[in-house]
Each structure stands twice: as structure tokens, then as C-alpha cells.
Amino acid sequence: MGTVTNVSLQNHGATPDQGSMVTAELDMLGEIQDYGAPNAKFHRGVISYPSIGDGAIPIGAAELRLAFKLAASNTIDIGTLHQHQSIVANVDVDNMLNKHFAILGSTGVGKSSGVALILHEILKARPDLRIFVLDAHNEYGHCFGDKAQVIDRQNLKLPFWLFNFEELVNIFFGMRSGMEEEIEYLAEVIPLAKAAYAENGRASDRTIRRTGSKNAAFTIDTPFPFRISEIMLLLNERMGKLENRSSRLAYYKLMTRIETVCNDPRHSFMFDNANVGGDTMAEVLSHLFRVPAKGVPMTVMQFAGFPSDVLDAVVSVLCRMAFELGLWSDGVSPILVVCEEAHRYVSADHSRGFDPTRQSIARIAKEGRKYGVFLSLITQRPSELDPTILSQCSTLFAMRLTNDKDQALVKTTVPDTATNLLSFLPSLGPREVFAFGEGVAMPVRLKFKELSRDMLPRSDTGGVDPTIVNPNLRTDFMASVVDRWRGVRAGTEPADFTHLFASPDLVVAPPAAPTQSPQTEVDRFGHLRRPGNTRREDPQKQPTPDQWRK
Ligand SMILES: Nc1ncnc2c1ncn2[C@@H]1O[C@H](COP(=O)(O)OP(=O)(O)OP(=O)(O)O)[C@@H](O)[C@H]1O
Ligand SMILES: [Mg+2]
């Protein structure tokens, strides 16, 4: 059995009526054993090749059915074969999941709709599986009805102490350089703040017993609670002991930076309860990753409203936690992480994107299978995706791709027998897709099922609201857009650290900014002060950290 890849007409004489011949070129795919018998079976690869003079017959529905029948017990039905609309295209769901899958295609060809379709089918075939969707454009919120919880910036609770050090540095410092001193000070105090949290009995007895001695148990990356107030206290103590103004400057800047970031309302999903929250890690993980599922096995994590400066770190934490949850639970609760716009997070160009995010996703791609953590990557620019990560996806769904580089990339990732099929990539119709790899019996061109309107992904943010056509209907429209943009959220009180600065005993005279006139100094809030008003610390009067915590 083979597919025709090329047809040509050769004239034998000067004109067609003098004799001509049609030549069809075939890619051989496999053989049907016991053809015509009731126990006929198809297998991939060719053992006995046809010889010159053998006849050929066009394939009919019966042969196609045989060829695309999967031996697997757990299959999902995602559409119909291109060659024969009546034959269902089945995918072996366990094989597809276990070794990850990717959906590739230019913009607007139906990738997200294909994802929604596949996820719907997976939900039916694998009720044990949890699904976690990283929804870059807030498209999937309504697609899965009561099977999915939707989490966005408004209702996400992701305490800052779940972030590892690199992720926290990204939150506090972004991509700025020249902050080495501040970063070093932060690295010194975080393990101490964790130890202080455990020591003060705020953690459960179980945790204290397990961690044993004071500092040794906490590395800088241990996901253990600490308080921002403790960090500020430790920094303030250290700053207070310094004589030299210029060395205080880095501490001062670091404290101001922490305060600014924590009080930014756009970051409230991390820093709400920064000074009073308990050890909520188990609850946070249960909620995010649906363990137990309680009838809702899926989480749609919407990112469209997230501030871009924290997005990378948040994706990194979530992917890392999905992997580590699998690792530490021995894969008891398998989970599929679906990553839309994957080229943003795992770019082929290693200088782009945030390295910890890349590592979190790469780890799922490389080791996730062992711990029941599976990956699905969706991208419109396969050539911009890290090829080592794409190569871990052993089932590929390639939709229309118009860019030459993208087509070339896909050709390098599929088996030789299928490369000729790929010349059709730029001309695939709507919903049409080539499927290759572990999940399908052999490379196949199929058409995704048509989804009903309520199941189609559509952007909650990008669509035009019909009321906008008449601006008089919604006079507050622009104000509400601006509010959302800024992340203003009703009822969000910024965390307050001012009490730490207000104490007469703890206040340390901040160094004057170089541009300031000699008569004035700047306090921590940027207010100008006369020298006489500045309170200076007396090291003798400084309370001990224990007194402060009390
Ligand atoms: N399986 C389908 N059933 C019904 N309609 C579909 C299907 N696939 C695609 N469409 C139509 O095509 C449109 C675009 O599809 P979709 O949003 O899935 O494309 P996309 O490849 O994800 O685009 P982008 O790259 O911009 O994210 C949909 O809004 C829908 O109208
Ligand atoms: Mg899409």
C-alpha cells in the first residue's frame, strides 16, 4: 500500500494520439497481509516489494479502514480521513499523551479549535487525567463548561514564597543588570526568613520535626513560607549595623524595591497576605492541579490580563510545580500541561525568553513521562520553537503552514515516508491537518470534526463588544479598560510595611542621593528632609529580632 505523490504524462510520439503514458510515483507505506481474507491485517513497512508488471488497484474504504485501525484499546475520534469522509480518524490517546504532542499551524488555521476538540475527547477517554491549560489569550474559558475551572489574575492565589530564587529575582529586578549587590543581600536573608517562620511555630509541628535544625533545612529555593516583613526586618538590621553610607545604599534600594513591587496592585495575586498568610502550599497545589478533582478535572489558566513583567516567572512556577508535583507524588495523579504560544516560552533563540520557564517546560518534555506529567505544545511558528523540545513531542498535528522555514522544520521532524505528504502543507484547507507519529497508525491527512459554537475557543478580551459600536451605550467603557490595564481591583489594599520604617528605633538615616543639595536628605519614601529632622539609629537601643517578632 502506498500513496501517490506525483503524477506525470509522457508522450511517446510527437502528439498525444501517437501514444502517451501516465506515470504515478508512489511512497510505499505498508502491506496488507491475507488481503481479501476476514483476518486481513495491515502492518507498516514493506517486506515484499512489487515487481515490474504487477497490477495496482485504487484503495477503497475497506482497505483504508484496515490501514487506519488502531490496535490500541483507548482511542479518541477527532475527525475523518481526507481520502474518505466516512472513515473516522482515530488517535491512540495513551501513546499520544505519554510521549507528548504538538499542534503546529499558521495563525487562524484552527489550532486552538483543534486543541479544544482533542481536550474534549481526552476528557472522555481519560477521566483520571488532570488538564492544565496555559491560555495565552483567554480563549478557553467557556469551552469546557463545568469540567474546567477558570483562573485569572483576579482569582489566582500564588504566594510569593512558592517562587524559587531566580523567579523571585525576575519579579523584583526584571531583566535589569547591575543589581548584583542587592540580589546577593536578598539571597542571604531568604533562608533566614524561612527558618524564622518555622522557628516561630507558625509552621505545623510536622514541618518543624522534619526540618530539624534551624537553618540547615532551608535552601534558598525550598518552597517554604516566609514573610516579607521578616525580610525587611533582616535587611534593616543588617543595614543598621553598617557604618558606611555607600554600603547602606544597596540595602536601602533593595528595601524600597521590595516595598514597591509588593504594593503594586497588579502583583496582589502573589503578595496578598504577605505578612500574615500561613503555609498554604498543599491547598494551592490541590486547587491549581485539581487533586482531588471533585468533578472538575481541568484548569484554564488565563494569562491575557497578567502584567508582562511577571508573566514569565508565573508560567515558570506553574510548570515547575506541575512537574514537581508529579515527581514527589510518584505520578499518582497524571497531568497534561497544554502550552499555547509555546514559542514565547521555549524559543529556539536561547537569548530570548526567561531561562527558568524554558527549563521548567524542557524538564516536563524530557522527564515528565516517568512521573505522569505530559506536555502539549501549540505554536504558529514551529521554526522559532526550541527544536530539542519539539523533538520530544512524538505525535505532531501539522495544519496549514505558509512560511518556508516552518515547513522545512516540520519536514525534518517527521519520518522519511511522510515527507512527500508535507508538500501539501501550504495548501491544506480549513480544519485539515496532517497527523504523524506515535498516536496514529501511520501518517494521515484528516479533517478535524466541526465544533459547535459554544465549544469553540474565542477570546474573552479580543472580541469586539457590540455595545462599543455605539459609544453612548457604554460611556464608562474606556475607564473600565484603563482600570483593567492598570490592574486596579476593587477591595485590594496594598500590603503595608510602613510600620517597619516608622519605628524611631529602627529608622536608619538613608544616604543622600548624589544630586541632592547638602541641606537636604531623602527618606525612604522619597520625601525631602532637613538634616535636623532625621532620626538616626542608636545601635544600643535597637530591639532584637525576637522582640520585634513578638
Ligand atoms: N474544528 C472547528 N470547528 C469549527 N470551526 C472551526 C474549527 N477550526 C477552526 N474553526 C474556525 O476557524 C476560526 C479560527 O480558528 P482558531 O482560533 O482555532 O485558529 P488558531 O490557529 O488557533 O489561530 P491563532 O493562531 O490566531 O490562535 C475559528 O474561530 C472558527 O470559526
Ligand atoms: Mg489559537
PDB file of N, CA and C in Angstrom, residues 115-178:
ATOM      1  N   VAL A 115      -7.249  22.047  19.499  1.00  0.00           N
ATOM      2  CA  VAL A 115      -6.891  21.732  20.881  1.00  0.00           C
ATOM      3  C   VAL A 115      -8.156  21.484  21.689  1.00  0.00           C
ATOM      4  N   ALA A 116      -9.149  22.375  21.529  1.00  0.00           N
ATOM      5  CA  ALA A 116     -10.398  22.228  22.291  1.00  0.00           C
ATOM      6  C   ALA A 116     -11.030  20.881  21.968  1.00  0.00           C
ATOM      7  N   LEU A 117     -11.022  20.521  20.708  1.00  0.00           N
ATOM      8  CA  LEU A 117     -11.607  19.247  20.288  1.00  0.00           C
ATOM      9  C   LEU A 117     -10.862  18.073  20.931  1.00  0.00           C
ATOM     10  N   ILE A 118      -9.542  18.095  20.817  1.00  0.00           N
ATOM     11  CA  ILE A 118      -8.739  16.985  21.364  1.00  0.00           C
ATOM     12  C   ILE A 118      -8.931  16.903  22.881  1.00  0.00           C
ATOM     13  N   LEU A 119      -8.945  18.046  23.557  1.00  0.00           N
ATOM     14  CA  LEU A 119      -9.097  18.021  25.019  1.00  0.00           C
ATOM     15  C   LEU A 119     -10.468  17.483  25.418  1.00  0.00           C
ATOM     16  N   HIS A 120     -11.505  17.861  24.675  1.00  0.00           N
ATOM     17  CA  HIS A 120     -12.837  17.324  24.941  1.00  0.00           C
ATOM     18  C   HIS A 120     -12.817  15.810  24.877  1.00  0.00           C
ATOM     19  N   GLU A 121     -12.162  15.300  23.835  1.00  0.00           N
ATOM     20  CA  GLU A 121     -12.129  13.845  23.651  1.00  0.00           C
ATOM     21  C   GLU A 121     -11.283  13.189  24.740  1.00  0.00           C
ATOM     22  N   ILE A 122     -10.174  13.848  25.100  1.00  0.00           N
ATOM     23  CA  ILE A 122      -9.317  13.277  26.151  1.00  0.00           C
ATOM     24  C   ILE A 122     -10.078  13.205  27.472  1.00  0.00           C
ATOM     25  N   LEU A 123     -10.867  14.253  27.744  1.00  0.00           N
ATOM     26  CA  LEU A 123     -11.635  14.261  28.995  1.00  0.00           C
ATOM     27  C   LEU A 123     -12.534  13.034  29.081  1.00  0.00           C
ATOM     28  N   LYS A 124     -13.092  12.644  27.916  1.00  0.00           N
ATOM     29  CA  LYS A 124     -13.980  11.469  27.917  1.00  0.00           C
ATOM     30  C   LYS A 124     -13.176  10.180  28.060  1.00  0.00           C
ATOM     31  N   ALA A 125     -12.022  10.118  27.366  1.00  0.00           N
ATOM     32  CA  ALA A 125     -11.282   8.848  27.318  1.00  0.00           C
ATOM     33  C   ALA A 125     -10.400   8.619  28.536  1.00  0.00           C
ATOM     34  N   ARG A 126      -9.969   9.705  29.181  1.00  0.00           N
ATOM     35  CA  ARG A 126      -9.044   9.563  30.315  1.00  0.00           C
ATOM     36  C   ARG A 126      -9.566  10.334  31.521  1.00  0.00           C
ATOM     37  N   PRO A 127     -10.588   9.798  32.187  1.00  0.00           N
ATOM     38  CA  PRO A 127     -11.144  10.542  33.322  1.00  0.00           C
ATOM     39  C   PRO A 127     -10.157  10.700  34.475  1.00  0.00           C
ATOM     40  N   ASP A 128      -9.098   9.896  34.477  1.00  0.00           N
ATOM     41  CA  ASP A 128      -8.109  10.009  35.567  1.00  0.00           C
ATOM     42  C   ASP A 128      -7.155  11.183  35.365  1.00  0.00           C
ATOM     43  N   LEU A 129      -7.134  11.738  34.152  1.00  0.00           N
ATOM     44  CA  LEU A 129      -6.130  12.751  33.818  1.00  0.00           C
ATOM     45  C   LEU A 129      -6.584  14.146  34.241  1.00  0.00           C
ATOM     46  N   ARG A 130      -5.633  14.936  34.770  1.00  0.00           N
ATOM     47  CA  ARG A 130      -5.904  16.356  35.017  1.00  0.00           C
ATOM     48  C   ARG A 130      -5.333  17.139  33.834  1.00  0.00           C
ATOM     49  N   ILE A 131      -5.995  18.225  33.502  1.00  0.00           N
ATOM     50  CA  ILE A 131      -5.502  19.027  32.381  1.00  0.00           C
ATOM     51  C   ILE A 131      -5.288  20.452  32.864  1.00  0.00           C
ATOM     52  N   PHE A 132      -4.129  20.989  32.557  1.00  0.00           N
ATOM     53  CA  PHE A 132      -3.796  22.346  32.969  1.00  0.00           C
ATOM     54  C   PHE A 132      -3.438  23.143  31.713  1.00  0.00           C
ATOM     55  N   VAL A 133      -4.293  24.109  31.361  1.00  0.00           N
ATOM     56  CA  VAL A 133      -4.098  24.842  30.106  1.00  0.00           C
ATOM     57  C   VAL A 133      -3.495  26.224  30.387  1.00  0.00           C
ATOM     58  N   LEU A 134      -2.361  26.505  29.761  1.00  0.00           N
ATOM     59  CA  LEU A 134      -1.782  27.848  29.846  1.00  0.00           C
ATOM     60  C   LEU A 134      -2.374  28.637  28.682  1.00  0.00           C
ATOM     61  N   ASP A 135      -3.398  29.410  28.991  1.00  0.00           N
ATOM     62  CA  ASP A 135      -4.220  30.041  27.959  1.00  0.00           C
ATOM     63  C   ASP A 135      -3.736  31.476  27.735  1.00  0.00           C
ATOM     64  N   ALA A 136      -2.920  31.661  26.698  1.00  0.00           N
ATOM     65  CA  ALA A 136      -2.261  32.955  26.496  1.00  0.00           C
ATOM     66  C   ALA A 136      -3.247  34.068  26.139  1.00  0.00           C
ATOM     67  N   HIS A 137      -4.371  33.717  25.502  1.00  0.00           N
ATOM     68  CA  HIS A 137      -5.284  34.768  25.029  1.00  0.00           C
ATOM     69  C   HIS A 137      -6.679  34.687  25.643  1.00  0.00           C
ATOM     70  N   ASN A 138      -6.799  34.032  26.754  1.00  0.00           N
ATOM     71  CA  ASN A 138      -8.108  33.880  27.425  1.00  0.00           C
ATOM     72  C   ASN A 138      -9.189  33.387  26.460  1.00  0.00           C
ATOM     73  N   GLU A 139      -8.867  32.292  25.767  1.00  0.00           N
ATOM     74  CA  GLU A 139      -9.790  31.782  24.757  1.00  0.00           C
ATOM     75  C   GLU A 139     -10.617  30.594  25.245  1.00  0.00           C
ATOM     76  N   TYR A 140     -10.075  29.849  26.215  1.00  0.00           N
ATOM     77  CA  TYR A 140     -10.684  28.558  26.526  1.00  0.00           C
ATOM     78  C   TYR A 140     -11.666  28.608  27.704  1.00  0.00           C
ATOM     79  N   GLY A 141     -11.867  29.802  28.245  1.00  0.00           N
ATOM     80  CA  GLY A 141     -12.648  29.943  29.474  1.00  0.00           C
ATOM     81  C   GLY A 141     -14.009  29.268  29.440  1.00  0.00           C
ATOM     82  N   HIS A 142     -14.709  29.361  28.318  1.00  0.00           N
ATOM     83  CA  HIS A 142     -16.084  28.858  28.295  1.00  0.00           C
ATOM     84  C   HIS A 142     -16.223  27.539  27.531  1.00  0.00           C
ATOM     85  N   CYS A 143     -15.097  26.992  27.003  1.00  0.00           N
ATOM     86  CA  CYS A 143     -15.193  25.820  26.099  1.00  0.00           C
ATOM     87  C   CYS A 143     -15.570  24.529  26.804  1.00  0.00           C
ATOM     88  N   PHE A 144     -15.259  24.407  28.083  1.00  0.00           N
ATOM     89  CA  PHE A 144     -15.364  23.098  28.710  1.00  0.00           C
ATOM     90  C   PHE A 144     -16.447  23.037  29.788  1.00  0.00           C
ATOM     91  N   GLY A 145     -17.279  24.056  29.825  1.00  0.00           N
ATOM     92  CA  GLY A 145     -18.406  24.064  30.755  1.00  0.00           C
ATOM     93  C   GLY A 145     -17.961  23.840  32.185  1.00  0.00           C
ATOM     94  N   ASP A 146     -18.689  22.951  32.888  1.00  0.00           N
ATOM     95  CA  ASP A 146     -18.355  22.751  34.302  1.00  0.00           C
ATOM     96  C   ASP A 146     -17.218  21.757  34.504  1.00  0.00           C
ATOM     97  N   LYS A 147     -16.583  21.351  33.426  1.00  0.00           N
ATOM     98  CA  LYS A 147     -15.432  20.433  33.561  1.00  0.00           C
ATOM     99  C   LYS A 147     -14.156  21.202  33.898  1.00  0.00           C
ATOM    100  N   ALA A 148     -14.200  22.530  33.714  1.00  0.00           N
ATOM    101  CA  ALA A 148     -12.970  23.298  33.911  1.00  0.00           C
ATOM    102  C   ALA A 148     -13.196  24.465  34.859  1.00  0.00           C
ATOM    103  N   GLN A 149     -12.215  24.721  35.718  1.00  0.00           N
ATOM    104  CA  GLN A 149     -12.229  25.960  36.486  1.00  0.00           C
ATOM    105  C   GLN A 149     -11.363  26.971  35.750  1.00  0.00           C
ATOM    106  N   VAL A 150     -11.785  28.212  35.806  1.00  0.00           N
ATOM    107  CA  VAL A 150     -11.036  29.259  35.114  1.00  0.00           C
ATOM    108  C   VAL A 150     -10.326  30.117  36.156  1.00  0.00           C
ATOM    109  N   ILE A 151      -9.019  30.235  35.997  1.00  0.00           N
ATOM    110  CA  ILE A 151      -8.253  31.060  36.934  1.00  0.00           C
ATOM    111  C   ILE A 151      -7.631  32.209  36.154  1.00  0.00           C
ATOM    112  N   ASP A 152      -7.805  33.398  36.667  1.00  0.00           N
ATOM    113  CA  ASP A 152      -7.173  34.556  36.035  1.00  0.00           C
ATOM    114  C   ASP A 152      -6.503  35.392  37.117  1.00  0.00           C
ATOM    115  N   ARG A 153      -6.088  36.588  36.733  1.00  0.00           N
ATOM    116  CA  ARG A 153      -5.354  37.423  37.691  1.00  0.00           C
ATOM    117  C   ARG A 153      -6.207  37.774  38.911  1.00  0.00           C
ATOM    118  N   GLN A 154      -7.505  37.831  38.706  1.00  0.00           N
ATOM    119  CA  GLN A 154      -8.373  38.248  39.805  1.00  0.00           C
ATOM    120  C   GLN A 154      -8.500  37.164  40.882  1.00  0.00           C
ATOM    121  N   ASN A 155      -8.510  35.907  40.464  1.00  0.00           N
ATOM    122  CA  ASN A 155      -8.746  34.884  41.491  1.00  0.00           C
ATOM    123  C   ASN A 155      -7.559  33.943  41.715  1.00  0.00           C
ATOM    124  N   LEU A 156      -6.433  34.215  41.052  1.00  0.00           N
ATOM    125  CA  LEU A 156      -5.246  33.382  41.298  1.00  0.00           C
ATOM    126  C   LEU A 156      -4.672  33.686  42.678  1.00  0.00           C
ATOM    127  N   LYS A 157      -4.291  32.628  43.383  1.00  0.00           N
ATOM    128  CA  LYS A 157      -3.551  32.816  44.638  1.00  0.00           C
ATOM    129  C   LYS A 157      -2.265  32.028  44.504  1.00  0.00           C
ATOM    130  N   LEU A 158      -1.182  32.742  44.351  1.00  0.00           N
ATOM    131  CA  LEU A 158       0.104  32.079  44.155  1.00  0.00           C
ATOM    132  C   LEU A 158       1.124  32.778  45.059  1.00  0.00           C
ATOM    133  N   PRO A 159       1.219  32.315  46.328  1.00  0.00           N
ATOM    134  CA  PRO A 159       2.074  33.056  47.263  1.00  0.00           C
ATOM    135  C   PRO A 159       3.508  33.186  46.755  1.00  0.00           C
ATOM    136  N   PHE A 160       4.090  34.331  47.022  1.00  0.00           N
ATOM    137  CA  PHE A 160       5.434  34.639  46.505  1.00  0.00           C
ATOM    138  C   PHE A 160       6.465  33.620  46.954  1.00  0.00           C
ATOM    139  N   TRP A 161       6.244  32.990  48.112  1.00  0.00           N
ATOM    140  CA  TRP A 161       7.280  32.077  48.612  1.00  0.00           C
ATOM    141  C   TRP A 161       7.315  30.750  47.859  1.00  0.00           C
ATOM    142  N   LEU A 162       6.329  30.541  46.943  1.00  0.00           N
ATOM    143  CA  LEU A 162       6.406  29.351  46.086  1.00  0.00           C
ATOM    144  C   LEU A 162       7.368  29.562  44.921  1.00  0.00           C
ATOM    145  N   PHE A 163       7.725  30.810  44.675  1.00  0.00           N
ATOM    146  CA  PHE A 163       8.653  31.118  43.592  1.00  0.00           C
ATOM    147  C   PHE A 163      10.067  30.726  44.037  1.00  0.00           C
ATOM    148  N   ASN A 164      10.863  30.178  43.138  1.00  0.00           N
ATOM    149  CA  ASN A 164      12.251  29.921  43.524  1.00  0.00           C
ATOM    150  C   ASN A 164      13.048  31.222  43.380  1.00  0.00           C
ATOM    151  N   PHE A 165      14.320  31.166  43.728  1.00  0.00           N
ATOM    152  CA  PHE A 165      15.051  32.419  43.828  1.00  0.00           C
ATOM    153  C   PHE A 165      15.150  33.141  42.481  1.00  0.00           C
ATOM    154  N   GLU A 166      15.445  32.368  41.436  1.00  0.00           N
ATOM    155  CA  GLU A 166      15.569  33.008  40.114  1.00  0.00           C
ATOM    156  C   GLU A 166      14.265  33.692  39.710  1.00  0.00           C
ATOM    157  N   GLU A 167      13.155  33.030  40.019  1.00  0.00           N
ATOM    158  CA  GLU A 167      11.850  33.596  39.666  1.00  0.00           C
ATOM    159  C   GLU A 167      11.563  34.850  40.489  1.00  0.00           C
ATOM    160  N   LEU A 168      11.935  34.804  41.777  1.00  0.00           N
ATOM    161  CA  LEU A 168      11.723  35.995  42.609  1.00  0.00           C
ATOM    162  C   LEU A 168      12.582  37.157  42.127  1.00  0.00           C
ATOM    163  N   VAL A 169      13.824  36.850  41.759  1.00  0.00           N
ATOM    164  CA  VAL A 169      14.714  37.898  41.256  1.00  0.00           C
ATOM    165  C   VAL A 169      14.090  38.526  40.011  1.00  0.00           C
ATOM    166  N   ASN A 170      13.490  37.674  39.167  1.00  0.00           N
ATOM    167  CA  ASN A 170      12.837  38.200  37.965  1.00  0.00           C
ATOM    168  C   ASN A 170      11.681  39.124  38.323  1.00  0.00           C
ATOM    169  N   ILE A 171      10.949  38.775  39.383  1.00  0.00           N
ATOM    170  CA  ILE A 171       9.830  39.622  39.801  1.00  0.00           C
ATOM    171  C   ILE A 171      10.351  40.956  40.353  1.00  0.00           C
ATOM    172  N   PHE A 172      11.368  40.885  41.208  1.00  0.00           N
ATOM    173  CA  PHE A 172      11.827  42.099  41.872  1.00  0.00           C
ATOM    174  C   PHE A 172      12.719  42.977  40.990  1.00  0.00           C
ATOM    175  N   PHE A 173      13.507  42.329  40.139  1.00  0.00           N
ATOM    176  CA  PHE A 173      14.510  43.104  39.396  1.00  0.00           C
ATOM    177  C   PHE A 173      14.295  43.102  37.894  1.00  0.00           C
ATOM    178  N   GLY A 174      13.388  42.237  37.386  1.00  0.00           N
ATOM    179  CA  GLY A 174      13.192  42.156  35.946  1.00  0.00           C
ATOM    180  C   GLY A 174      14.483  41.742  35.268  1.00  0.00           C
ATOM    181  N   MET A 175      14.707  42.295  34.102  1.00  0.00           N
ATOM    182  CA  MET A 175      15.914  41.923  33.345  1.00  0.00           C
ATOM    183  C   MET A 175      17.030  42.955  33.544  1.00  0.00           C
ATOM    184  N   ARG A 176      16.847  43.815  34.565  1.00  0.00           N
ATOM    185  CA  ARG A 176      17.857  44.873  34.721  1.00  0.00           C
ATOM    186  C   ARG A 176      19.195  44.277  35.146  1.00  0.00           C
ATOM    187  N   SER A 177      20.270  44.929  34.727  1.00  0.00           N
ATOM    188  CA  SER A 177      21.578  44.435  35.158  1.00  0.00           C
ATOM    189  C   SER A 177      22.151  45.404  36.191  1.00  0.00           C
ATOM    190  N   GLY A 178      23.274  45.040  36.767  1.00  0.00           N
ATOM    191  CA  GLY A 178      23.929  45.905  37.740  1.00  0.00           C
ATOM    192  C   GLY A 178      23.316  45.849  39.122  1.00  0.00           C
TER     193      GLY A 178
END
